[in-house]
Amino acid sequence: MTGRTTPRHDRHTAGLLRSIYLPRAVAALSSAMSTYGIPLLVLATTRSAALTGLAFALEWVPRLAAFGWAGAVVDRRGAAVVFFLACLGRALVIAAGVVVLLVHPAGTVASVTVMALAAITGVLTEFSYIAAETAGAAAGRRAGAQAHRVQAVLLGIDQTAILAGPALAGLLLLAGPPRMLSVITVLSLLAALLALRTPPSPVVPARAPKNSTSAGLLSGWRTIRSLPALGWLVTGLTLSNLATGFLQAAGPVIVVNYYGQSTTAVGLVWSAAAAATLLTVTVCRFAIDRLGLWPVGAACAAVASLACLAVAQAPDYLSYLVLVAVLMAAEGGMTVVLRTLRSRLIPPDRFGSTLSATILILLLPFPVAGVLTALTPPDALGHVITACAVLQALGLFLAFARLRSDPALRT
C-alpha cells in the first residue's frame, strides 16, 4: 500500500502542472500583456492622452458588465470549455488586429482597431480569468488537505505574470505594434491548446433562472451590508482603487510625455510594483500572525496614502517608479487583510455571490479612472493624482478608524 501512495502523489503533482498550472501561467502572461500593453499601443498609435484613457476605460467597462455573466456561463458550461473558448477567441481577435495594423499602421482605421481591441480583449480576459479561478478552486478541492499549496502556487503564477507581462509588452512595442500583438496572439493560442488538458469541472445540472446573475450579485450586496467590518474595508479599498486606477490609466502619458521615457519604462513601473507586491504579501502573512489584522492593515493604509500623495510630486522617473511600487505593495498588504477578513466573516452558503459582489465593487473605480484620464489635460494630471490621493487617505482613515475596535479584526 505504501508503494502505491507515492506514485499516485507524483501523478497528482505532475497532473496539476500540465492541466492547471501551465495553462494558467500562459493565459495569465498573455492577459497581463494585453491589459497593460494595449493602452500603450493606443498611445503609440494615436499619440493621444485622451484616447489612451478612453482605451483603459474600454478595457474595464465591458469586463465589469461581463463579470456576473462570465460566472454564470462557467457554472453552466464548465471551466475547461470556457477557458479554451476565451483564450482561442482572444487569439483570433488579436490576430485580426495584427492584419489590420499591418495594412493601416496609422490613421483612423488604426485608431478604431486598437480601441476595439481594448474592449473585446477586456471581455475575453474576464471570461478566461473566471474560468481559470474556477478550475483552480476545483483543483484545490481535489487536493484535499493540500489545497492551500495549490492556491499559493496559483497566486504566485498570477503575480509573476503581472511582474513580467507589462515589461515584456513595453519591450516588444519598441519593435512595432504588430510584433507585440503577434506575441500575445501566440501566447493566447498556446493557452487555448493547453486548456484542452484541463479536467472538466462539474456544471450546474439544472439551468438557473435568467435573472440568477443579478439575483446573486444582489444577495452578495446584502451580505456585505450585513457585515459592517467587511463593508467598511471594501469602501476604503474602493476609494483607494480610484487612485491606483488613475495611476494605471495615466501612467503611459505620465512616463512617456512628462518624464520623456520609452514605453518599456512604463512596463518596468508595473513590473517593479508587482515584485514589491509579491514581497509584501509574503511578509504580511507572517506579520498578521504576530500582530493581527488591524495593525498590519492600518500600517499598509498609512504607507499607501503617503506614497500616493508623494507620487504627484515625484521629480523624476526613478522616484516615480519607487513611489508607485511602494503604493502598490501597500495595496497588496491591504488585499491580504481583505481576503483574510472575507474568509472569516462571509457565510459559506453565500460566499460565491458575496465574493462576486466584492470584486465588482472594488473594480468599479477602474473605468472611472480611465474616463477621468481621458477628460484631464496632460498638464493637470498631477493635480488629479493629488485629489485622488486625498480621497484615498480620507477613505482609508475612516475605514480603519471604524474598524479599530471591531472584534473581527482583533481575532
CSV table of N, CA and C in Angstrom, one decimal, residues 82-218:
chain,number,residue,atom,x,y,z
A,82,VAL,N,-15.0,27.0,-21.2
A,82,VAL,CA,-15.0,28.5,-21.3
A,82,VAL,C,-13.6,29.0,-21.4
A,83,PHE,N,-12.6,28.4,-20.6
A,83,PHE,CA,-11.2,28.8,-20.7
A,83,PHE,C,-10.7,28.6,-22.1
A,84,PHE,N,-11.0,27.5,-22.7
A,84,PHE,CA,-10.5,27.2,-24.1
A,84,PHE,C,-11.1,28.2,-25.1
A,85,LEU,N,-12.4,28.4,-25.0
A,85,LEU,CA,-13.0,29.3,-26.0
A,85,LEU,C,-12.6,30.8,-25.8
A,86,ALA,N,-12.4,31.2,-24.5
A,86,ALA,CA,-12.0,32.6,-24.3
A,86,ALA,C,-10.6,32.8,-24.8
A,87,CYS,N,-9.7,31.9,-24.5
A,87,CYS,CA,-8.3,32.1,-25.0
A,87,CYS,C,-8.2,32.0,-26.5
A,88,LEU,N,-8.9,31.1,-27.1
A,88,LEU,CA,-9.0,31.0,-28.6
A,88,LEU,C,-9.6,32.2,-29.2
A,89,GLY,N,-10.7,32.7,-28.6
A,89,GLY,CA,-11.3,33.9,-29.1
A,89,GLY,C,-10.3,35.1,-29.1
A,90,ARG,N,-9.6,35.2,-28.0
A,90,ARG,CA,-8.6,36.4,-27.8
A,90,ARG,C,-7.5,36.2,-28.9
A,91,ALA,N,-7.1,35.0,-29.1
A,91,ALA,CA,-6.0,34.8,-30.1
A,91,ALA,C,-6.5,35.3,-31.5
A,92,LEU,N,-7.8,34.9,-31.9
A,92,LEU,CA,-8.3,35.2,-33.2
A,92,LEU,C,-8.5,36.7,-33.3
A,93,VAL,N,-9.0,37.3,-32.3
A,93,VAL,CA,-9.3,38.8,-32.4
A,93,VAL,C,-8.0,39.6,-32.5
A,94,ILE,N,-7.0,39.2,-31.7
A,94,ILE,CA,-5.8,40.0,-31.8
A,94,ILE,C,-5.1,39.7,-33.1
A,95,ALA,N,-5.2,38.5,-33.6
A,95,ALA,CA,-4.6,38.2,-34.9
A,95,ALA,C,-5.2,39.0,-36.0
A,96,ALA,N,-6.5,39.2,-35.9
A,96,ALA,CA,-7.2,40.1,-36.9
A,96,ALA,C,-6.7,41.5,-36.7
A,97,GLY,N,-6.4,42.0,-35.5
A,97,GLY,CA,-5.9,43.3,-35.3
A,97,GLY,C,-4.5,43.5,-35.9
A,98,VAL,N,-3.7,42.4,-35.8
A,98,VAL,CA,-2.4,42.4,-36.4
A,98,VAL,C,-2.4,42.7,-37.9
A,99,VAL,N,-3.4,42.0,-38.5
A,99,VAL,CA,-3.5,42.1,-40.0
A,99,VAL,C,-3.9,43.5,-40.4
A,100,VAL,N,-4.9,44.1,-39.6
A,100,VAL,CA,-5.4,45.4,-39.9
A,100,VAL,C,-4.3,46.5,-39.7
A,101,LEU,N,-3.5,46.3,-38.6
A,101,LEU,CA,-2.4,47.3,-38.4
A,101,LEU,C,-1.3,47.2,-39.4
A,102,LEU,N,-1.1,46.0,-39.9
A,102,LEU,CA,0.0,45.9,-41.0
A,102,LEU,C,-0.5,46.6,-42.2
A,103,VAL,N,-1.8,46.6,-42.5
A,103,VAL,CA,-2.3,47.3,-43.7
A,103,VAL,C,-2.4,48.7,-43.5
A,104,HIS,N,-2.9,49.1,-42.3
A,104,HIS,CA,-3.2,50.5,-41.9
A,104,HIS,C,-2.4,50.8,-40.6
A,105,PRO,N,-1.1,51.1,-40.7
A,105,PRO,CA,-0.3,51.3,-39.5
A,105,PRO,C,-0.7,52.6,-38.7
A,106,ALA,N,-1.3,53.5,-39.4
A,106,ALA,CA,-1.7,54.8,-38.7
A,106,ALA,C,-3.0,55.3,-39.3
A,107,GLY,N,-3.6,56.3,-38.7
A,107,GLY,CA,-4.8,56.9,-39.2
A,107,GLY,C,-6.0,56.4,-38.5
A,108,THR,N,-7.2,56.7,-39.0
A,108,THR,CA,-8.5,56.4,-38.4
A,108,THR,C,-8.7,54.9,-38.2
A,109,VAL,N,-8.4,54.2,-39.2
A,109,VAL,CA,-8.6,52.7,-39.2
A,109,VAL,C,-7.8,52.1,-38.0
A,110,ALA,N,-6.5,52.5,-37.9
A,110,ALA,CA,-5.6,52.0,-36.8
A,110,ALA,C,-6.2,52.4,-35.5
A,111,SER,N,-6.7,53.6,-35.3
A,111,SER,CA,-7.2,54.1,-34.0
A,111,SER,C,-8.4,53.3,-33.6
A,112,VAL,N,-9.3,53.1,-34.6
A,112,VAL,CA,-10.6,52.3,-34.3
A,112,VAL,C,-10.2,50.9,-33.9
A,113,THR,N,-9.2,50.3,-34.6
A,113,THR,CA,-8.8,49.0,-34.4
A,113,THR,C,-8.3,48.8,-33.0
A,114,VAL,N,-7.4,49.6,-32.5
A,114,VAL,CA,-6.8,49.4,-31.2
A,114,VAL,C,-7.8,49.7,-30.1
A,115,MET,N,-8.8,50.6,-30.4
A,115,MET,CA,-9.8,50.8,-29.4
A,115,MET,C,-10.8,49.6,-29.3
A,116,ALA,N,-11.0,49.0,-30.4
A,116,ALA,CA,-11.9,47.8,-30.4
A,116,ALA,C,-11.2,46.7,-29.7
A,117,LEU,N,-9.9,46.5,-30.0
A,117,LEU,CA,-9.1,45.5,-29.3
A,117,LEU,C,-9.2,45.7,-27.8
A,118,ALA,N,-9.1,46.9,-27.3
A,118,ALA,CA,-9.2,47.2,-25.8
A,118,ALA,C,-10.5,46.6,-25.3
A,119,ALA,N,-11.6,46.9,-26.0
A,119,ALA,CA,-12.9,46.5,-25.5
A,119,ALA,C,-13.1,45.0,-25.5
A,120,ILE,N,-12.8,44.4,-26.7
A,120,ILE,CA,-13.1,42.9,-26.9
A,120,ILE,C,-12.1,42.1,-26.0
A,121,THR,N,-10.9,42.4,-26.0
A,121,THR,CA,-9.9,41.6,-25.2
A,121,THR,C,-10.3,41.7,-23.7
A,122,GLY,N,-10.8,42.9,-23.3
A,122,GLY,CA,-11.2,43.0,-21.9
A,122,GLY,C,-12.3,42.0,-21.5
A,123,VAL,N,-13.3,41.8,-22.3
A,123,VAL,CA,-14.3,40.9,-22.1
A,123,VAL,C,-13.8,39.4,-22.1
A,124,LEU,N,-13.0,39.1,-23.1
A,124,LEU,CA,-12.5,37.7,-23.2
A,124,LEU,C,-11.5,37.4,-22.0
A,125,THR,N,-10.7,38.4,-21.6
A,125,THR,CA,-9.9,38.2,-20.4
A,125,THR,C,-10.6,37.9,-19.2
A,126,GLU,N,-11.8,38.6,-19.0
A,126,GLU,CA,-12.6,38.4,-17.8
A,126,GLU,C,-13.1,36.9,-17.8
A,127,PHE,N,-13.6,36.4,-19.0
A,127,PHE,CA,-14.1,35.1,-19.1
A,127,PHE,C,-13.0,34.1,-18.8
A,128,SER,N,-11.8,34.3,-19.3
A,128,SER,CA,-10.7,33.3,-19.1
A,128,SER,C,-10.3,33.4,-17.6
A,129,TYR,N,-10.3,34.6,-17.0
A,129,TYR,CA,-9.9,34.7,-15.6
A,129,TYR,C,-10.9,33.9,-14.7
A,130,ILE,N,-12.2,34.1,-14.9
A,130,ILE,CA,-13.2,33.5,-14.1
A,130,ILE,C,-13.1,31.9,-14.2
A,131,ALA,N,-12.9,31.5,-15.5
A,131,ALA,CA,-12.8,30.1,-15.8
A,131,ALA,C,-11.5,29.5,-15.1
A,132,ALA,N,-10.4,30.3,-15.2
A,132,ALA,CA,-9.2,29.8,-14.5
A,132,ALA,C,-9.3,29.7,-13.0
A,133,GLU,N,-10.0,30.7,-12.4
A,133,GLU,CA,-10.2,30.7,-11.0
A,133,GLU,C,-11.0,29.5,-10.6
A,134,THR,N,-12.1,29.2,-11.4
A,134,THR,CA,-12.9,28.1,-11.1
A,134,THR,C,-12.2,26.8,-11.2
A,135,ALA,N,-11.4,26.6,-12.2
A,135,ALA,CA,-10.6,25.4,-12.4
A,135,ALA,C,-9.6,25.3,-11.2
A,136,GLY,N,-9.0,26.4,-10.8
A,136,GLY,CA,-8.0,26.3,-9.7
A,136,GLY,C,-8.7,26.0,-8.4
A,137,ALA,N,-9.9,26.5,-8.2
A,137,ALA,CA,-10.7,26.1,-7.0
A,137,ALA,C,-11.0,24.6,-7.0
A,138,ALA,N,-11.4,24.1,-8.1
A,138,ALA,CA,-11.7,22.7,-8.2
A,138,ALA,C,-10.5,21.8,-8.0
A,139,ALA,N,-9.3,22.3,-8.5
A,139,ALA,CA,-8.1,21.5,-8.2
A,139,ALA,C,-7.8,21.6,-6.7
A,140,GLY,N,-8.0,22.7,-6.0
A,140,GLY,CA,-7.8,22.8,-4.6
A,140,GLY,C,-8.7,21.8,-3.8
A,141,ARG,N,-9.9,21.7,-4.3
A,141,ARG,CA,-10.8,20.8,-3.6
A,141,ARG,C,-10.4,19.3,-3.8
A,142,ARG,N,-9.9,19.0,-5.0
A,142,ARG,CA,-9.4,17.7,-5.2
A,142,ARG,C,-8.1,17.4,-4.4
A,143,ALA,N,-7.4,18.4,-4.1
A,143,ALA,CA,-6.1,18.3,-3.4
A,143,ALA,C,-6.4,18.0,-1.9
A,144,GLY,N,-7.6,18.3,-1.4
A,144,GLY,CA,-7.9,18.0,0.0
A,144,GLY,C,-7.1,18.8,1.0
A,145,ALA,N,-6.3,18.1,1.8
A,145,ALA,CA,-5.5,18.8,2.8
A,145,ALA,C,-4.4,19.7,2.2
A,146,GLN,N,-4.1,19.5,1.0
A,146,GLN,CA,-3.0,20.3,0.3
A,146,GLN,C,-3.6,21.4,-0.5
A,147,ALA,N,-4.8,21.8,-0.2
A,147,ALA,CA,-5.5,22.8,-1.0
A,147,ALA,C,-4.7,24.2,-0.9
A,148,HIS,N,-4.2,24.5,0.3
A,148,HIS,CA,-3.6,25.8,0.4
A,148,HIS,C,-2.3,25.9,-0.4
A,149,ARG,N,-1.6,24.7,-0.7
A,149,ARG,CA,-0.5,24.8,-1.5
A,149,ARG,C,-0.8,25.0,-3.0
A,150,VAL,N,-2.0,24.5,-3.4
A,150,VAL,CA,-2.4,24.8,-4.8
A,150,VAL,C,-2.7,26.3,-5.0
A,151,GLN,N,-3.4,26.8,-4.0
A,151,GLN,CA,-3.8,28.3,-4.1
A,151,GLN,C,-2.5,29.1,-4.0
A,152,ALA,N,-1.5,28.7,-3.2
A,152,ALA,CA,-0.3,29.5,-3.1
A,152,ALA,C,0.4,29.5,-4.5
A,153,VAL,N,0.5,28.4,-5.1
A,153,VAL,CA,1.1,28.3,-6.5
A,153,VAL,C,0.4,29.2,-7.5
A,154,LEU,N,-1.0,29.1,-7.4
A,154,LEU,CA,-1.8,29.9,-8.4
A,154,LEU,C,-1.5,31.4,-8.1
A,155,LEU,N,-1.5,31.8,-6.9
A,155,LEU,CA,-1.2,33.2,-6.5
A,155,LEU,C,0.2,33.7,-7.0
A,156,GLY,N,1.1,32.8,-6.9
A,156,GLY,CA,2.5,33.1,-7.3
A,156,GLY,C,2.5,33.2,-8.9
A,157,ILE,N,1.8,32.4,-9.6
A,157,ILE,CA,1.7,32.4,-11.0
A,157,ILE,C,1.1,33.8,-11.5
A,158,ASP,N,0.0,34.2,-10.8
A,158,ASP,CA,-0.6,35.5,-11.2
A,158,ASP,C,0.4,36.7,-11.0
A,159,GLN,N,1.0,36.7,-9.8
A,159,GLN,CA,1.9,37.8,-9.5
A,159,GLN,C,3.1,37.8,-10.4
A,160,THR,N,3.6,36.6,-10.8
A,160,THR,CA,4.8,36.5,-11.7
A,160,THR,C,4.4,37.0,-13.1
A,161,ALA,N,3.2,36.7,-13.5
A,161,ALA,CA,2.7,37.2,-14.8
A,161,ALA,C,2.6,38.7,-14.8
A,162,ILE,N,2.1,39.3,-13.7
A,162,ILE,CA,2.0,40.8,-13.6
A,162,ILE,C,3.4,41.4,-13.6
A,163,LEU,N,4.3,40.6,-13.0
A,163,LEU,CA,5.7,41.1,-13.0
A,163,LEU,C,6.3,41.2,-14.4
A,164,ALA,N,6.1,40.1,-15.2
A,164,ALA,CA,6.8,40.0,-16.4
A,164,ALA,C,6.0,40.6,-17.6
A,165,GLY,N,4.6,40.6,-17.5
A,165,GLY,CA,3.8,41.0,-18.6
A,165,GLY,C,4.0,42.4,-19.1
A,166,PRO,N,3.8,43.4,-18.2
A,166,PRO,CA,4.0,44.8,-18.6
A,166,PRO,C,5.3,45.1,-19.2
A,167,ALA,N,6.4,44.6,-18.6
A,167,ALA,CA,7.8,44.9,-19.1
A,167,ALA,C,7.9,44.3,-20.5
A,168,LEU,N,7.4,43.0,-20.7
A,168,LEU,CA,7.6,42.4,-22.0
A,168,LEU,C,6.8,43.1,-23.0
A,169,ALA,N,5.6,43.5,-22.7
A,169,ALA,CA,4.7,44.3,-23.7
A,169,ALA,C,5.4,45.6,-24.1
A,170,GLY,N,6.0,46.3,-23.1
A,170,GLY,CA,6.6,47.6,-23.4
A,170,GLY,C,7.9,47.3,-24.3
A,171,LEU,N,8.6,46.3,-24.0
A,171,LEU,CA,9.8,46.0,-24.8
A,171,LEU,C,9.5,45.6,-26.2
A,172,LEU,N,8.4,44.8,-26.4
A,172,LEU,CA,8.0,44.3,-27.7
A,172,LEU,C,7.4,45.5,-28.5
A,173,LEU,N,6.8,46.4,-27.8
A,173,LEU,CA,6.2,47.5,-28.6
A,173,LEU,C,7.3,48.4,-29.3
A,174,LEU,N,8.5,48.4,-28.7
A,174,LEU,CA,9.6,49.1,-29.4
A,174,LEU,C,9.9,48.5,-30.8
A,175,ALA,N,9.6,47.2,-31.0
A,175,ALA,CA,9.8,46.6,-32.3
A,175,ALA,C,8.6,46.8,-33.2
A,176,GLY,N,7.6,47.4,-32.7
A,176,GLY,CA,6.4,47.7,-33.5
A,176,GLY,C,5.1,47.0,-33.0
A,177,PRO,N,4.0,47.7,-33.1
A,177,PRO,CA,2.7,47.2,-32.5
A,177,PRO,C,2.4,45.8,-33.1
A,178,PRO,N,2.6,45.5,-34.4
A,178,PRO,CA,2.2,44.1,-34.8
A,178,PRO,C,3.0,43.0,-34.1
A,179,ARG,N,4.3,43.3,-33.8
A,179,ARG,CA,5.1,42.2,-33.2
A,179,ARG,C,4.6,42.0,-31.7
A,180,MET,N,4.2,43.1,-31.0
A,180,MET,CA,3.7,42.9,-29.7
A,180,MET,C,2.4,42.1,-29.7
A,181,LEU,N,1.5,42.5,-30.6
A,181,LEU,CA,0.3,41.8,-30.7
A,181,LEU,C,0.4,40.3,-31.2
A,182,SER,N,1.4,40.1,-32.0
A,182,SER,CA,1.7,38.7,-32.5
A,182,SER,C,2.1,37.8,-31.4
A,183,VAL,N,2.9,38.3,-30.5
A,183,VAL,CA,3.3,37.5,-29.3
A,183,VAL,C,2.1,37.2,-28.4
A,184,ILE,N,1.3,38.2,-28.2
A,184,ILE,CA,0.1,38.0,-27.4
A,184,ILE,C,-0.8,36.9,-28.1
A,185,THR,N,-0.9,37.0,-29.4
A,185,THR,CA,-1.7,36.0,-30.1
A,185,THR,C,-1.2,34.6,-29.9
A,186,VAL,N,0.1,34.4,-30.1
A,186,VAL,CA,0.8,33.1,-29.9
A,186,VAL,C,0.5,32.6,-28.5
A,187,LEU,N,0.7,33.4,-27.5
A,187,LEU,CA,0.5,33.0,-26.1
A,187,LEU,C,-0.9,32.6,-25.8
A,188,SER,N,-1.9,33.4,-26.4
A,188,SER,CA,-3.3,33.1,-26.2
A,188,SER,C,-3.7,31.8,-26.9
A,189,LEU,N,-3.1,31.5,-28.1
A,189,LEU,CA,-3.4,30.3,-28.8
A,189,LEU,C,-2.8,29.1,-28.0
A,190,LEU,N,-1.5,29.3,-27.5
A,190,LEU,CA,-0.9,28.3,-26.7
A,190,LEU,C,-1.7,27.9,-25.4
A,191,ALA,N,-2.3,29.0,-24.8
A,191,ALA,CA,-3.1,28.8,-23.6
A,191,ALA,C,-4.3,28.0,-24.0
A,192,ALA,N,-4.9,28.3,-25.1
A,192,ALA,CA,-6.1,27.5,-25.6
A,192,ALA,C,-5.8,26.1,-25.8
A,193,LEU,N,-4.6,25.8,-26.4
A,193,LEU,CA,-4.3,24.4,-26.6
A,193,LEU,C,-4.0,23.7,-25.3
A,194,LEU,N,-3.3,24.4,-24.4
A,194,LEU,CA,-3.0,23.7,-23.1
A,194,LEU,C,-4.3,23.5,-22.3
A,195,ALA,N,-5.3,24.4,-22.6
A,195,ALA,CA,-6.6,24.2,-21.8
A,195,ALA,C,-7.3,22.9,-22.2
A,196,LEU,N,-6.9,22.3,-23.3
A,196,LEU,CA,-7.5,21.0,-23.6
A,196,LEU,C,-7.1,19.9,-22.6
A,197,ARG,N,-6.1,20.2,-21.8
A,197,ARG,CA,-5.7,19.2,-20.8
A,197,ARG,C,-6.4,19.5,-19.4
A,198,THR,N,-7.0,20.6,-19.3
A,198,THR,CA,-7.7,21.0,-18.1
A,198,THR,C,-8.9,20.0,-17.9
A,199,PRO,N,-9.0,19.4,-16.7
A,199,PRO,CA,-10.1,18.4,-16.5
A,199,PRO,C,-11.4,19.2,-16.4
A,200,PRO,N,-12.5,18.6,-16.9
A,200,PRO,CA,-13.8,19.3,-16.9
A,200,PRO,C,-14.2,19.4,-15.4
A,201,SER,N,-14.9,20.5,-15.1
A,201,SER,CA,-15.4,20.7,-13.8
A,201,SER,C,-16.9,20.4,-13.8
A,202,PRO,N,-17.5,20.1,-12.7
A,202,PRO,CA,-18.9,19.9,-12.7
A,202,PRO,C,-19.7,21.1,-13.1
A,203,VAL,N,-20.8,20.9,-13.8
A,203,VAL,CA,-21.6,22.0,-14.2
A,203,VAL,C,-23.0,21.9,-13.4
A,204,VAL,N,-23.7,23.0,-13.4
A,204,VAL,CA,-25.0,23.0,-12.7
A,204,VAL,C,-25.9,22.1,-13.5
A,205,PRO,N,-26.5,21.1,-12.8
A,205,PRO,CA,-27.3,20.2,-13.5
A,205,PRO,C,-28.6,20.8,-14.1
A,206,ALA,N,-29.2,21.8,-13.5
A,206,ALA,CA,-30.4,22.4,-14.0
A,206,ALA,C,-30.1,23.8,-14.3
A,207,ARG,N,-30.7,24.3,-15.4
A,207,ARG,CA,-30.4,25.7,-15.8
A,207,ARG,C,-31.0,26.7,-14.7
A,208,ALA,N,-30.2,27.6,-14.4
A,208,ALA,CA,-30.6,28.6,-13.4
A,208,ALA,C,-31.5,29.6,-14.1
A,209,PRO,N,-32.4,30.3,-13.4
A,209,PRO,CA,-33.2,31.4,-14.0
A,209,PRO,C,-32.4,32.4,-14.7
A,210,LYS,N,-33.0,33.1,-15.6
A,210,LYS,CA,-32.3,34.1,-16.4
A,210,LYS,C,-31.8,35.2,-15.5
A,211,ASN,N,-32.5,35.5,-14.4
A,211,ASN,CA,-32.1,36.6,-13.6
A,211,ASN,C,-31.2,36.2,-12.4
A,212,SER,N,-30.6,34.9,-12.5
A,212,SER,CA,-29.8,34.4,-11.4
A,212,SER,C,-28.6,35.2,-11.2
A,213,THR,N,-28.0,35.7,-12.3
A,213,THR,CA,-26.8,36.5,-12.1
A,213,THR,C,-27.0,37.8,-11.3
A,214,SER,N,-28.1,38.5,-11.7
A,214,SER,CA,-28.4,39.7,-10.9
A,214,SER,C,-28.8,39.4,-9.5
A,215,ALA,N,-29.6,38.3,-9.3
A,215,ALA,CA,-30.0,37.9,-8.0
A,215,ALA,C,-28.8,37.5,-7.1
A,216,GLY,N,-27.8,36.9,-7.7
A,216,GLY,CA,-26.6,36.5,-6.9
A,216,GLY,C,-25.9,37.7,-6.5
A,217,LEU,N,-25.7,38.7,-7.4
A,217,LEU,CA,-25.0,39.9,-7.0
A,217,LEU,C,-25.8,40.7,-6.0
A,218,LEU,N,-27.1,40.7,-6.1
A,218,LEU,CA,-27.9,41.4,-5.1
A,218,LEU,C,-27.8,40.7,-3.7
